[in-house]
Amino acid sequence: MNENVLRTAALAALAFLVGCGGGGSEPARVESSGLVLEARTIPENPRVGRNEIELTLRNAQGAPIDDAHVSAKVHMHAMGAMPAMGGPARVEKAGDGRWRADFELPMGGTWIVEVQAHRPDGGVLEAEGSLTVGTPGLRLASTGAPVDATGSAADPAASEASRPAAAPGAFRFDESRLRQIGVRSELPRTEELATMVRALGRVVLDETTLRDVTIRVAGFVEEIEADALGEPVEAGQVLFRFYSPDAHAAQQEYLTVLRSQAAARSGSAPERVDGLVRAAAQRLRLWGIAAADVVDLANRGTPQETLPVRAPVSGYVVEKTIVAGSPVEVGQRAYRIAPLDRVWIEAEVYEAELPRLAVGQPAEVVLPYAADQRFPATIAYIYPNLDPQRRTARVRFEVANPDLALRPEMYADVLLRQPLGPRFTVPESALLRTGDRSFVFLDLGAGRLQPQRVVTGIESDGRVEILSGLEPDQRIVVSGTFLVASESRLRAALESW
């Protein structure tokens, strides 16, 4: 071939390349927060092994930006027994608003691509998309904008929306196959949600109802009638009888002034004697002698060798410090009586759950061995301190206990349900969780399914709140989600072989 022929062939080849735009496809373009990002893969058809993504960052006027921090990640989520693969790419600045992201693909299939650009002035651009081994081009959209078939944002204005981008990788399945693996879809719905706090509690005595029986005059115990711990007693019931020289003398003094009162009725100063009678009777009552026993003493006319000490309230004997023959001193506690018709439950609640609790909030108490039996309760007090090891706070609940079903030192579960109002929700079975992200599968009809990234909120009663990423008219897969995810991953791997 002569030199003219070679020159003609070279010029023809150059003209072909120029006419084809250099032989490359259009880069993926993303706009957000006044930043414009263009990205293309090198080579154009990604391959197993080393690849690059060329990134160009400009402002809205087209001027290159070199002061941004740019990062990229190419990865594939874990699925079943297959671990997560890929990771951050090695990004190097190339100048004039360009960066090169170098990464390795260990296998074929569709890979998730994430790009972030942060400027010192606060401008942020975040994009997400995908690339497929053996398929030209890069599909990329700003986080919040859906990706169209060309890989660009379907609506540039949508790039600023709050809705997360759909995860790449739509698949078509045979509809009979979907039925075989039990795939079912439905629309998300708005319904009432409530938070649920569950805490382990312990039944304890209501300290506000405890009553002590205290000795007010020295003496000796002669006879005990309530002689065992745990024994039920009624208000006014005799607990024990004791002998006291001082109490015996006080009885005699009372009877003496009573006789003087009768003699003074016809005298000139009955009011003075009446005052002495009241003072003597008051002295006996202050020593713990019941008013009825003082009246009985006046009717009988002779002092008793032993005086009865009666229960001030109905309840159960939870403490007893005397036996027959015991000497008793002034101020000594002989009995402690606890009414059990109302008890406390003290539960340990984690500090992260404390903001959901308030005094007066209703709750339910459930015994572990009798889940069908529930007791209404109320938060009476939230202790101000935390346990430094367990990071929990004590919460006190008040519970009515008329049938004595709750006994001190029992363990019980405490359930606190706080209504949150209507929330946009999906079934928990519809979610596919991959690390700190969540996805659902959109049912596009005719066997077409597409993973969609969503942001979740409160979870309760098998429902999960969706904060963004899903619209009310989008049908989603609610059963067979894991099988769909596994088969889509397998299909993507097979297509690359």
CSV table of C-alpha atoms in Angstrom, one decimal:
chain,number,residue,atom,x,y,z
A,1,MET,CA,0.0,0.0,0.0
A,2,ASN,CA,1.4,3.4,-0.9
A,3,GLU,CA,1.5,6.4,1.6
A,4,ASN,CA,-1.6,8.1,0.1
A,5,VAL,CA,-3.8,5.0,0.7
A,6,LEU,CA,-2.6,4.8,4.3
A,7,ARG,CA,-3.3,8.4,4.8
A,8,THR,CA,-6.8,8.1,3.3
A,9,ALA,CA,-7.6,5.2,5.6
A,10,ALA,CA,-6.4,7.0,8.7
A,11,LEU,CA,-8.5,10.1,7.8
A,12,ALA,CA,-11.6,7.9,7.3
A,13,ALA,CA,-11.1,6.2,10.6
A,14,LEU,CA,-10.7,9.6,12.4
A,15,ALA,CA,-13.8,10.9,10.7
A,16,PHE,CA,-15.8,7.8,11.9
A,17,LEU,CA,-14.6,8.3,15.5
A,18,VAL,CA,-15.5,12.0,15.4
A,19,GLY,CA,-18.9,11.2,14.0
A,20,CYS,CA,-19.5,8.7,16.8
A,21,GLY,CA,-18.5,11.0,19.5
A,22,GLY,CA,-15.3,9.2,20.3
A,23,GLY,CA,-17.0,5.8,20.4
A,24,GLY,CA,-18.2,6.3,24.0
A,25,SER,CA,-21.8,6.5,25.4
A,26,GLU,CA,-23.1,9.6,27.1
A,27,PRO,CA,-22.0,9.9,30.8
A,28,ALA,CA,-24.6,9.7,33.5
A,29,ARG,CA,-25.5,13.2,34.8
A,30,VAL,CA,-26.7,14.1,38.2
A,31,GLU,CA,-27.6,17.6,39.6
A,32,SER,CA,-28.1,18.5,43.3
A,33,SER,CA,-27.5,21.5,45.6
A,34,GLY,CA,-26.1,23.5,42.8
A,35,LEU,CA,-23.6,20.8,41.8
A,36,VAL,CA,-23.5,18.9,38.5
A,37,LEU,CA,-21.8,15.5,38.4
A,38,GLU,CA,-21.0,13.5,35.2
A,39,ALA,CA,-19.7,9.9,35.5
A,40,ARG,CA,-18.6,7.3,32.9
A,41,THR,CA,-17.0,3.9,33.2
A,42,ILE,CA,-13.6,3.0,31.8
A,43,PRO,CA,-13.8,0.7,30.0
A,44,GLU,CA,-17.3,1.5,28.7
A,45,ASN,CA,-18.4,-2.1,29.3
A,46,PRO,CA,-17.4,-2.9,32.9
A,47,ARG,CA,-15.5,-6.2,33.2
A,48,VAL,CA,-14.4,-8.6,35.9
A,49,GLY,CA,-11.2,-7.2,37.3
A,50,ARG,CA,-9.9,-3.6,37.4
A,51,ASN,CA,-12.2,-0.8,36.3
A,52,GLU,CA,-12.5,3.0,36.6
A,53,ILE,CA,-15.2,5.6,36.9
A,54,GLU,CA,-14.3,9.0,35.6
A,55,LEU,CA,-16.1,11.7,37.6
A,56,THR,CA,-16.4,15.4,36.6
A,57,LEU,CA,-17.8,17.9,39.0
A,58,ARG,CA,-19.0,21.4,38.0
A,59,ASN,CA,-21.2,24.1,39.4
A,60,ALA,CA,-24.5,25.2,37.9
A,61,GLN,CA,-22.7,27.7,35.5
A,62,GLY,CA,-20.4,24.9,34.2
A,63,ALA,CA,-17.2,26.0,36.0
A,64,PRO,CA,-15.1,23.0,37.3
A,65,ILE,CA,-15.0,22.4,41.0
A,66,ASP,CA,-11.7,21.2,42.6
A,67,ASP,CA,-12.2,21.9,46.3
A,68,ALA,CA,-14.7,19.1,46.9
A,69,HIS,CA,-14.1,15.9,48.8
A,70,VAL,CA,-15.3,13.1,46.5
A,71,SER,CA,-15.8,9.4,47.4
A,72,ALA,CA,-17.1,6.4,45.6
A,73,LYS,CA,-18.2,2.9,46.5
A,74,VAL,CA,-18.9,-0.1,44.3
A,75,HIS,CA,-20.4,-3.0,46.2
A,76,MET,CA,-22.9,-5.8,46.3
A,77,HIS,CA,-25.1,-6.5,49.4
A,78,ALA,CA,-25.0,-9.8,51.3
A,79,MET,CA,-27.7,-12.2,50.2
A,80,GLY,CA,-28.3,-15.5,52.0
A,81,ALA,CA,-25.0,-17.4,52.4
A,82,MET,CA,-23.3,-15.0,49.9
A,83,PRO,CA,-21.3,-12.3,51.8
A,84,ALA,CA,-21.2,-8.7,50.9
A,85,MET,CA,-18.6,-7.8,48.3
A,86,GLY,CA,-16.8,-4.8,47.0
A,87,GLY,CA,-16.4,-1.6,49.0
A,88,PRO,CA,-14.9,1.9,48.7
A,89,ALA,CA,-13.1,2.8,45.5
A,90,ARG,CA,-9.6,4.4,45.4
A,91,VAL,CA,-10.4,8.0,44.3
A,92,GLU,CA,-7.6,10.3,42.9
A,93,LYS,CA,-8.0,13.9,41.8
A,94,ALA,CA,-7.1,14.4,38.1
A,95,GLY,CA,-7.5,18.2,38.0
A,96,ASP,CA,-9.9,20.6,36.2
A,97,GLY,CA,-12.9,19.2,38.2
A,98,ARG,CA,-12.1,15.6,37.4
A,99,TRP,CA,-11.5,12.5,39.6
A,100,ARG,CA,-10.8,8.9,38.8
A,101,ALA,CA,-12.3,6.1,41.0
A,102,ASP,CA,-10.3,2.8,40.7
A,103,PHE,CA,-12.1,-0.4,41.8
A,104,GLU,CA,-12.0,-4.2,41.3
A,105,LEU,CA,-15.0,-6.4,40.4
A,106,PRO,CA,-14.4,-10.0,41.6
A,107,MET,CA,-17.4,-11.4,39.7
A,108,GLY,CA,-20.1,-10.5,37.1
A,109,GLY,CA,-23.6,-9.3,37.8
A,110,THR,CA,-25.1,-5.9,38.8
A,111,TRP,CA,-23.2,-3.8,41.3
A,112,ILE,CA,-24.4,-0.9,43.3
A,113,VAL,CA,-22.6,2.4,42.8
A,114,GLU,CA,-22.6,5.2,45.3
A,115,VAL,CA,-20.9,8.6,44.8
A,116,GLN,CA,-20.7,11.5,47.3
A,117,ALA,CA,-19.3,15.0,46.8
A,118,HIS,CA,-18.9,17.4,49.7
A,119,ARG,CA,-17.8,21.0,49.4
A,120,PRO,CA,-16.3,23.1,52.2
A,121,ASP,CA,-19.2,25.6,51.9
A,122,GLY,CA,-21.7,22.9,52.7
A,123,GLY,CA,-22.8,21.9,49.2
A,124,VAL,CA,-23.5,18.1,49.1
A,125,LEU,CA,-24.3,15.8,46.2
A,126,GLU,CA,-25.1,12.2,46.8
A,127,ALA,CA,-25.9,9.8,44.0
A,128,GLU,CA,-26.7,6.1,43.8
A,129,GLY,CA,-27.1,3.8,40.8
A,130,SER,CA,-25.6,0.6,39.3
A,131,LEU,CA,-23.4,-0.9,36.7
A,132,THR,CA,-23.6,-4.3,35.1
A,133,VAL,CA,-20.6,-6.4,34.0
A,134,GLY,CA,-20.6,-6.6,30.2
A,135,THR,CA,-23.3,-3.9,29.8
A,136,PRO,CA,-22.3,-0.5,28.6
A,137,GLY,CA,-22.9,2.6,30.7
A,138,LEU,CA,-23.4,3.6,34.2
A,139,ARG,CA,-26.9,4.2,35.7
A,140,LEU,CA,-26.8,6.9,38.3
A,141,ALA,CA,-29.3,9.3,40.0
A,142,SER,CA,-29.2,11.8,42.8
A,143,THR,CA,-30.4,10.2,46.0
A,144,GLY,CA,-34.1,11.0,46.0
A,145,ALA,CA,-34.7,10.8,42.2
A,146,PRO,CA,-35.8,7.7,40.4
A,147,VAL,CA,-33.6,6.3,37.6
A,148,ASP,CA,-34.9,6.0,34.0
A,149,ALA,CA,-33.9,3.5,31.4
A,150,THR,CA,-31.0,5.6,30.2
A,151,GLY,CA,-29.5,5.8,33.7
A,152,SER,CA,-30.2,9.5,34.3
A,153,ALA,CA,-32.7,11.2,36.6
A,154,ALA,CA,-36.1,10.9,35.1
A,155,ASP,CA,-37.0,14.4,36.4
A,156,PRO,CA,-34.2,16.8,37.2
A,157,ALA,CA,-36.4,18.6,39.7
A,158,ALA,CA,-37.0,15.3,41.5
A,159,SER,CA,-33.3,15.1,42.4
A,160,GLU,CA,-34.0,17.4,45.3
A,161,ALA,CA,-36.9,15.3,46.6
A,162,SER,CA,-36.7,13.6,49.9
A,163,ARG,CA,-37.6,10.2,48.6
A,164,PRO,CA,-34.6,7.8,48.4
A,165,ALA,CA,-33.5,6.5,45.0
A,166,ALA,CA,-34.8,3.1,43.9
A,167,ALA,CA,-32.2,0.4,44.2
A,168,PRO,CA,-31.0,-0.8,40.8
A,169,GLY,CA,-31.7,-4.2,39.3
A,170,ALA,CA,-35.3,-4.7,38.2
A,171,PHE,CA,-36.1,-8.3,37.2
A,172,ARG,CA,-38.9,-10.1,35.3
A,173,PHE,CA,-40.2,-13.4,36.7
A,174,ASP,CA,-42.6,-15.9,35.2
A,175,GLU,CA,-45.8,-15.2,37.1
A,176,SER,CA,-46.4,-18.9,37.7
A,177,ARG,CA,-43.0,-19.1,39.3
A,178,LEU,CA,-43.9,-16.2,41.6
A,179,ARG,CA,-47.1,-18.1,42.7
A,180,GLN,CA,-45.0,-21.3,43.3
A,181,ILE,CA,-42.7,-19.6,45.7
A,182,GLY,CA,-45.6,-17.9,47.5
A,183,VAL,CA,-45.0,-14.3,46.4
A,184,ARG,CA,-47.9,-12.0,47.3
A,185,SER,CA,-48.2,-8.3,47.0
A,186,GLU,CA,-50.4,-5.6,48.4
A,187,LEU,CA,-50.5,-1.8,48.8
A,188,PRO,CA,-49.0,-0.1,51.8
A,189,ARG,CA,-51.6,1.4,54.1
A,190,THR,CA,-52.0,4.0,56.9
A,191,GLU,CA,-53.0,2.7,60.3
A,192,GLU,CA,-52.6,3.4,64.0
A,193,LEU,CA,-49.3,2.5,65.5
A,194,ALA,CA,-48.1,2.4,69.0
A,195,THR,CA,-44.7,2.0,70.7
A,196,MET,CA,-44.4,-0.9,73.1
A,197,VAL,CA,-42.0,-1.0,76.0
A,198,ARG,CA,-41.6,-4.3,77.8
A,199,ALA,CA,-39.8,-4.5,81.1
A,200,LEU,CA,-39.2,-7.1,83.7
A,201,GLY,CA,-40.6,-6.1,87.1
A,202,ARG,CA,-40.7,-7.4,90.7
A,203,VAL,CA,-43.7,-7.2,93.0
A,204,VAL,CA,-42.9,-5.3,96.2
A,205,LEU,CA,-44.9,-3.9,99.1
A,206,ASP,CA,-46.6,-0.6,98.8
A,207,GLU,CA,-44.6,1.4,101.4
A,208,THR,CA,-47.2,4.0,101.8
A,209,THR,CA,-49.6,1.5,103.4
A,210,LEU,CA,-47.2,-0.2,105.8
A,211,ARG,CA,-48.1,0.2,109.5
A,212,ASP,CA,-45.9,-0.5,112.5
A,213,VAL,CA,-47.1,-1.6,115.9
A,214,THR,CA,-44.8,0.1,118.4
A,215,ILE,CA,-44.5,-0.3,122.1
A,216,ARG,CA,-45.3,2.9,124.0
A,217,VAL,CA,-44.9,1.7,127.6
A,218,ALA,CA,-42.4,-0.7,129.0
A,219,GLY,CA,-43.5,-4.1,130.1
A,220,PHE,CA,-43.5,-7.9,129.4
A,221,VAL,CA,-45.4,-9.9,126.7
A,222,GLU,CA,-47.7,-12.3,128.3
A,223,GLU,CA,-49.7,-13.8,125.4
A,224,ILE,CA,-49.4,-13.7,121.6
A,225,GLU,CA,-52.4,-14.2,119.3
A,226,ALA,CA,-50.9,-13.3,115.9
A,227,ASP,CA,-47.9,-15.5,116.3
A,228,ALA,CA,-46.6,-16.2,112.7
A,229,LEU,CA,-45.2,-14.2,109.8
A,230,GLY,CA,-47.6,-14.0,106.9
A,231,GLU,CA,-50.7,-14.4,109.1
A,232,PRO,CA,-53.6,-12.3,108.0
A,233,VAL,CA,-55.0,-9.9,110.6
A,234,GLU,CA,-58.1,-7.6,110.6
A,235,ALA,CA,-58.2,-4.0,111.9
A,236,GLY,CA,-58.9,-4.1,115.6
A,237,GLN,CA,-57.8,-7.7,116.1
A,238,VAL,CA,-55.8,-8.5,119.2
A,239,LEU,CA,-52.1,-9.1,118.3
A,240,PHE,CA,-50.7,-9.7,121.8
A,241,ARG,CA,-51.3,-8.9,125.5
A,242,PHE,CA,-48.7,-7.5,127.8
A,243,TYR,CA,-48.2,-6.6,131.4
A,244,SER,CA,-46.9,-3.2,132.5
A,245,PRO,CA,-46.7,-1.9,136.0
A,246,ASP,CA,-47.1,1.6,134.7
A,247,ALA,CA,-50.1,0.7,132.6
A,248,HIS,CA,-51.6,-1.1,135.6
A,249,ALA,CA,-51.2,2.0,137.7
A,250,ALA,CA,-52.7,4.2,135.0
A,251,GLN,CA,-55.8,2.0,134.9
A,252,GLN,CA,-56.2,2.3,138.7
A,253,GLU,CA,-55.8,6.0,138.4
A,254,TYR,CA,-58.4,6.2,135.7
A,255,LEU,CA,-60.9,4.2,137.8
A,256,THR,CA,-60.2,6.4,140.8
A,257,VAL,CA,-61.0,9.6,139.0
A,258,LEU,CA,-64.1,8.0,137.6
A,259,ARG,CA,-65.4,7.4,141.1
A,260,SER,CA,-64.5,10.9,142.1
A,261,GLN,CA,-66.4,12.1,139.1
A,262,ALA,CA,-69.6,10.3,140.3
A,263,ALA,CA,-69.2,11.8,143.8
A,264,ALA,CA,-68.6,15.3,142.5
A,265,ARG,CA,-71.8,15.4,140.5
A,266,SER,CA,-73.5,16.9,143.5
A,267,GLY,CA,-70.6,19.0,144.5
A,268,SER,CA,-69.5,22.5,143.6
A,269,ALA,CA,-66.7,21.8,141.0
A,270,PRO,CA,-67.7,18.9,138.7
A,271,GLU,CA,-66.0,20.4,135.7
A,272,ARG,CA,-62.6,20.0,137.3
A,273,VAL,CA,-63.2,16.3,137.9
A,274,ASP,CA,-64.4,15.8,134.4
A,275,GLY,CA,-61.1,17.2,133.2
A,276,LEU,CA,-59.2,14.7,135.3
A,277,VAL,CA,-61.2,11.8,133.8
A,278,ARG,CA,-60.5,12.9,130.3
A,279,ALA,CA,-56.8,13.3,131.0
A,280,ALA,CA,-56.6,9.8,132.5
A,281,ALA,CA,-58.4,8.2,129.6
A,282,GLN,CA,-56.2,10.1,127.1
A,283,ARG,CA,-53.1,8.8,128.9
A,284,LEU,CA,-54.2,5.2,128.3
A,285,ARG,CA,-55.0,5.8,124.7
A,286,LEU,CA,-51.6,7.5,124.1
A,287,TRP,CA,-50.0,4.3,125.5
A,288,GLY,CA,-51.7,2.3,122.7
A,289,ILE,CA,-54.8,1.2,124.5
A,290,ALA,CA,-57.7,1.1,122.1
A,291,ALA,CA,-60.7,3.4,122.9
A,292,ALA,CA,-63.0,0.4,123.1
A,293,ASP,CA,-60.8,-1.2,125.8
A,294,VAL,CA,-60.8,2.1,127.8
A,295,VAL,CA,-64.6,2.0,127.7
A,296,ASP,CA,-64.6,-1.7,128.7
A,297,LEU,CA,-62.3,-0.8,131.7
A,298,ALA,CA,-64.8,1.9,132.9
A,299,ASN,CA,-67.7,-0.6,132.6
A,300,ARG,CA,-65.8,-3.4,134.4
A,301,GLY,CA,-64.6,-1.2,137.2
A,302,THR,CA,-61.4,-3.2,137.9
A,303,PRO,CA,-58.0,-3.0,136.1
A,304,GLN,CA,-56.8,-5.8,133.9
A,305,GLU,CA,-53.5,-7.6,134.6
A,306,THR,CA,-52.7,-7.6,130.9
A,307,LEU,CA,-53.7,-5.1,128.3
A,308,PRO,CA,-54.4,-6.0,124.6
A,309,VAL,CA,-52.6,-4.4,121.7
A,310,ARG,CA,-54.7,-4.4,118.5
A,311,ALA,CA,-53.9,-4.3,114.8
A,312,PRO,CA,-54.3,-0.7,113.4
A,313,VAL,CA,-55.1,-1.9,109.9
A,314,SER,CA,-56.1,-5.1,108.0
A,315,GLY,CA,-53.3,-6.8,106.2
A,316,TYR,CA,-50.6,-9.4,106.7
A,317,VAL,CA,-47.9,-9.7,109.3
A,318,VAL,CA,-44.6,-9.2,107.4
A,319,GLU,CA,-42.4,-8.6,110.5
A,320,LYS,CA,-42.6,-9.7,114.1
A,321,THR,CA,-39.9,-9.2,116.8
A,322,ILE,CA,-41.5,-10.5,120.0
A,323,VAL,CA,-42.4,-13.9,121.5
A,324,ALA,CA,-44.3,-14.8,124.7
A,325,GLY,CA,-42.3,-13.6,127.7
A,326,SER,CA,-40.3,-11.0,125.8
A,327,PRO,CA,-39.5,-7.8,127.6
A,328,VAL,CA,-40.5,-4.8,125.6
A,329,GLU,CA,-39.2,-1.3,125.7
A,330,VAL,CA,-40.6,2.1,124.8
A,331,GLY,CA,-40.2,2.7,121.0
A,332,GLN,CA,-39.7,-1.0,120.2
A,333,ARG,CA,-41.4,-2.2,117.0
A,334,ALA,CA,-43.3,-5.4,117.7
A,335,TYR,CA,-45.1,-5.9,114.4
A,336,ARG,CA,-45.2,-4.6,110.8
A,337,ILE,CA,-48.4,-5.1,108.9
A,338,ALA,CA,-48.8,-4.7,105.2
A,339,PRO,CA,-52.1,-4.5,103.4
A,340,LEU,CA,-51.8,-6.3,100.0
A,341,ASP,CA,-54.9,-5.1,98.3
A,342,ARG,CA,-52.5,-2.7,96.4
A,343,VAL,CA,-48.9,-3.4,95.6
A,344,TRP,CA,-46.0,-1.8,93.8
A,345,ILE,CA,-44.1,-3.3,90.9
A,346,GLU,CA,-40.6,-2.0,90.4
A,347,ALA,CA,-39.3,-2.5,86.8
A,348,GLU,CA,-35.9,-1.8,85.1
A,349,VAL,CA,-36.3,0.3,81.9
A,350,TYR,CA,-33.4,1.0,79.6
A,351,GLU,CA,-32.4,4.7,79.4
A,352,ALA,CA,-33.3,4.9,75.7
A,353,GLU,CA,-36.9,4.1,76.5
A,354,LEU,CA,-37.2,6.7,79.3
A,355,PRO,CA,-38.4,9.5,77.0
A,356,ARG,CA,-41.5,7.4,76.2
A,357,LEU,CA,-42.6,7.2,79.8
A,358,ALA,CA,-44.4,9.6,82.1
A,359,VAL,CA,-46.0,9.5,85.5
A,360,GLY,CA,-49.7,8.6,85.2
A,361,GLN,CA,-49.2,6.6,82.0
A,362,PRO,CA,-51.2,3.4,82.0
A,363,ALA,CA,-49.6,-0.1,81.7
A,364,GLU,CA,-50.4,-3.8,81.9
A,365,VAL,CA,-48.9,-6.4,84.2
A,366,VAL,CA,-48.6,-10.0,82.9
A,367,LEU,CA,-47.4,-12.9,84.9
A,368,PRO,CA,-45.0,-15.1,83.0
A,369,TYR,CA,-46.9,-18.3,83.8
A,370,ALA,CA,-50.4,-16.7,83.2
A,371,ALA,CA,-50.2,-14.6,80.0
A,372,ASP,CA,-54.0,-14.5,79.7
A,373,GLN,CA,-54.4,-12.8,83.0
A,374,ARG,CA,-53.6,-9.0,82.9
A,375,PHE,CA,-53.6,-6.4,85.6
A,376,PRO,CA,-54.0,-2.7,84.9
A,377,ALA,CA,-51.3,-0.6,86.4
A,378,THR,CA,-50.1,3.1,86.4
A,379,ILE,CA,-46.7,4.6,86.5
A,380,ALA,CA,-46.4,6.2,90.0
A,381,TYR,CA,-42.8,7.3,90.0
A,382,ILE,CA,-39.7,7.3,87.8
A,383,TYR,CA,-36.5,7.2,89.9
A,384,PRO,CA,-34.0,9.9,89.0
A,385,ASN,CA,-30.8,7.8,89.0
A,386,LEU,CA,-29.5,5.1,86.5
A,387,ASP,CA,-27.8,1.9,87.3
A,388,PRO,CA,-24.2,2.6,86.0
A,389,GLN,CA,-23.6,-1.0,84.9
A,390,ARG,CA,-26.9,-2.0,83.3
A,391,ARG,CA,-27.8,1.6,82.1
A,392,THR,CA,-31.3,1.2,83.4
A,393,ALA,CA,-33.7,3.2,85.5
A,394,ARG,CA,-36.2,2.0,88.1
A,395,VAL,CA,-39.8,2.7,87.4
A,396,ARG,CA,-42.5,2.2,90.0
A,397,PHE,CA,-46.0,1.0,89.1
A,398,GLU,CA,-49.1,0.9,91.3
A,399,VAL,CA,-51.4,-2.1,90.8
A,400,ALA,CA,-54.7,-3.1,92.5
A,401,ASN,CA,-54.4,-6.6,94.0
A,402,PRO,CA,-57.8,-7.5,95.5
A,403,ASP,CA,-57.5,-11.3,94.9
A,404,LEU,CA,-53.9,-11.5,96.1
A,405,ALA,CA,-52.8,-12.8,92.7
A,406,LEU,CA,-49.6,-10.6,92.9
A,407,ARG,CA,-47.4,-11.5,95.9
A,408,PRO,CA,-44.3,-9.8,97.0
A,409,GLU,CA,-41.1,-10.9,95.3
A,410,MET,CA,-43.0,-12.3,92.3
A,411,TYR,CA,-41.6,-11.5,88.9
A,412,ALA,CA,-43.9,-10.0,86.3
A,413,ASP,CA,-43.7,-8.4,82.8
A,414,VAL,CA,-44.8,-4.8,82.5
A,415,LEU,CA,-46.2,-3.7,79.1
A,416,LEU,CA,-46.5,0.0,78.2
A,417,ARG,CA,-48.2,0.8,75.0
A,418,GLN,CA,-48.1,4.4,73.8
A,419,PRO,CA,-50.4,5.3,70.8
A,420,LEU,CA,-48.6,7.3,68.1
A,421,GLY,CA,-51.5,8.0,65.8
A,422,PRO,CA,-51.8,7.1,62.1
A,423,ARG,CA,-48.6,6.1,60.3
A,424,PHE,CA,-47.8,5.0,56.7
A,425,THR,CA,-46.8,1.3,57.1
A,426,VAL,CA,-45.9,-1.9,55.4
A,427,PRO,CA,-45.8,-5.5,56.9
A,428,GLU,CA,-42.5,-6.4,58.5
A,429,SER,CA,-42.3,-9.3,56.1
A,430,ALA,CA,-42.0,-6.9,53.2
A,431,LEU,CA,-38.7,-5.5,54.3
A,432,LEU,CA,-35.3,-6.7,53.1
A,433,ARG,CA,-32.6,-5.4,55.5
A,434,THR,CA,-29.0,-5.1,54.4
A,435,GLY,CA,-26.9,-3.6,57.1
A,436,ASP,CA,-28.2,-0.1,57.8
A,437,ARG,CA,-30.4,0.0,54.8
A,438,SER,CA,-33.9,-1.3,54.0
A,439,PHE,CA,-35.5,-2.3,50.8
A,440,VAL,CA,-38.9,-3.4,49.5
A,441,PHE,CA,-39.7,-5.1,46.2
A,442,LEU,CA,-42.1,-3.0,44.0
A,443,ASP,CA,-44.6,-5.1,42.1
A,444,LEU,CA,-44.6,-3.5,38.6
A,445,GLY,CA,-47.1,-6.0,37.2
A,446,ALA,CA,-46.7,-8.8,34.6
A,447,GLY,CA,-44.0,-10.5,36.8
A,448,ARG,CA,-41.8,-7.4,37.0
A,449,LEU,CA,-40.2,-6.7,40.4
A,450,GLN,CA,-37.8,-4.0,41.4
A,451,PRO,CA,-36.0,-3.4,44.7
A,452,GLN,CA,-36.7,0.0,46.2
A,453,ARG,CA,-34.8,1.6,49.0
A,454,VAL,CA,-36.9,3.0,51.9
A,455,VAL,CA,-36.3,4.8,55.1
A,456,THR,CA,-38.1,3.1,58.1
A,457,GLY,CA,-39.4,4.4,61.4
A,458,ILE,CA,-41.3,2.9,64.3
A,459,GLU,CA,-41.9,-0.9,64.3
A,460,SER,CA,-44.9,-2.3,66.2
A,461,ASP,CA,-47.2,-5.3,66.0
A,462,GLY,CA,-45.7,-6.7,62.8
A,463,ARG,CA,-45.9,-3.3,60.9
A,464,VAL,CA,-43.1,-0.9,60.0
A,465,GLU,CA,-43.5,2.8,59.5
A,466,ILE,CA,-42.2,4.1,56.1
A,467,LEU,CA,-40.8,7.6,56.4
A,468,SER,CA,-39.8,7.9,52.7
A,469,GLY,CA,-39.1,6.0,49.5
A,470,LEU,CA,-42.6,4.6,48.9
A,471,GLU,CA,-45.9,6.0,47.6
A,472,PRO,CA,-49.4,4.9,48.6
A,473,ASP,CA,-50.2,3.6,45.1
A,474,GLN,CA,-47.1,1.4,44.8
A,475,ARG,CA,-47.7,-2.3,45.3
A,476,ILE,CA,-45.0,-4.2,47.1
A,477,VAL,CA,-44.2,-7.8,47.8
A,478,VAL,CA,-45.3,-8.7,51.3
A,479,SER,CA,-44.5,-12.5,51.4
A,480,GLY,CA,-41.7,-14.5,49.8
A,481,THR,CA,-39.4,-11.4,49.9
A,482,PHE,CA,-36.3,-13.3,50.8
A,483,LEU,CA,-36.9,-15.9,48.0
A,484,VAL,CA,-37.3,-13.1,45.5
A,485,ALA,CA,-34.1,-11.5,46.6
A,486,SER,CA,-32.2,-14.8,46.4
A,487,GLU,CA,-33.5,-15.6,43.0
A,488,SER,CA,-32.8,-12.1,41.6
A,489,ARG,CA,-29.2,-12.4,42.9
A,490,LEU,CA,-28.8,-15.8,41.4
A,491,ARG,CA,-30.2,-14.7,38.1
A,492,ALA,CA,-27.9,-11.7,37.9
A,493,ALA,CA,-24.9,-14.0,38.5
A,494,LEU,CA,-26.0,-16.5,35.9
A,495,GLU,CA,-26.5,-13.8,33.3
A,496,SER,CA,-22.9,-12.7,33.7
A,497,TRP,CA,-21.5,-16.2,33.0
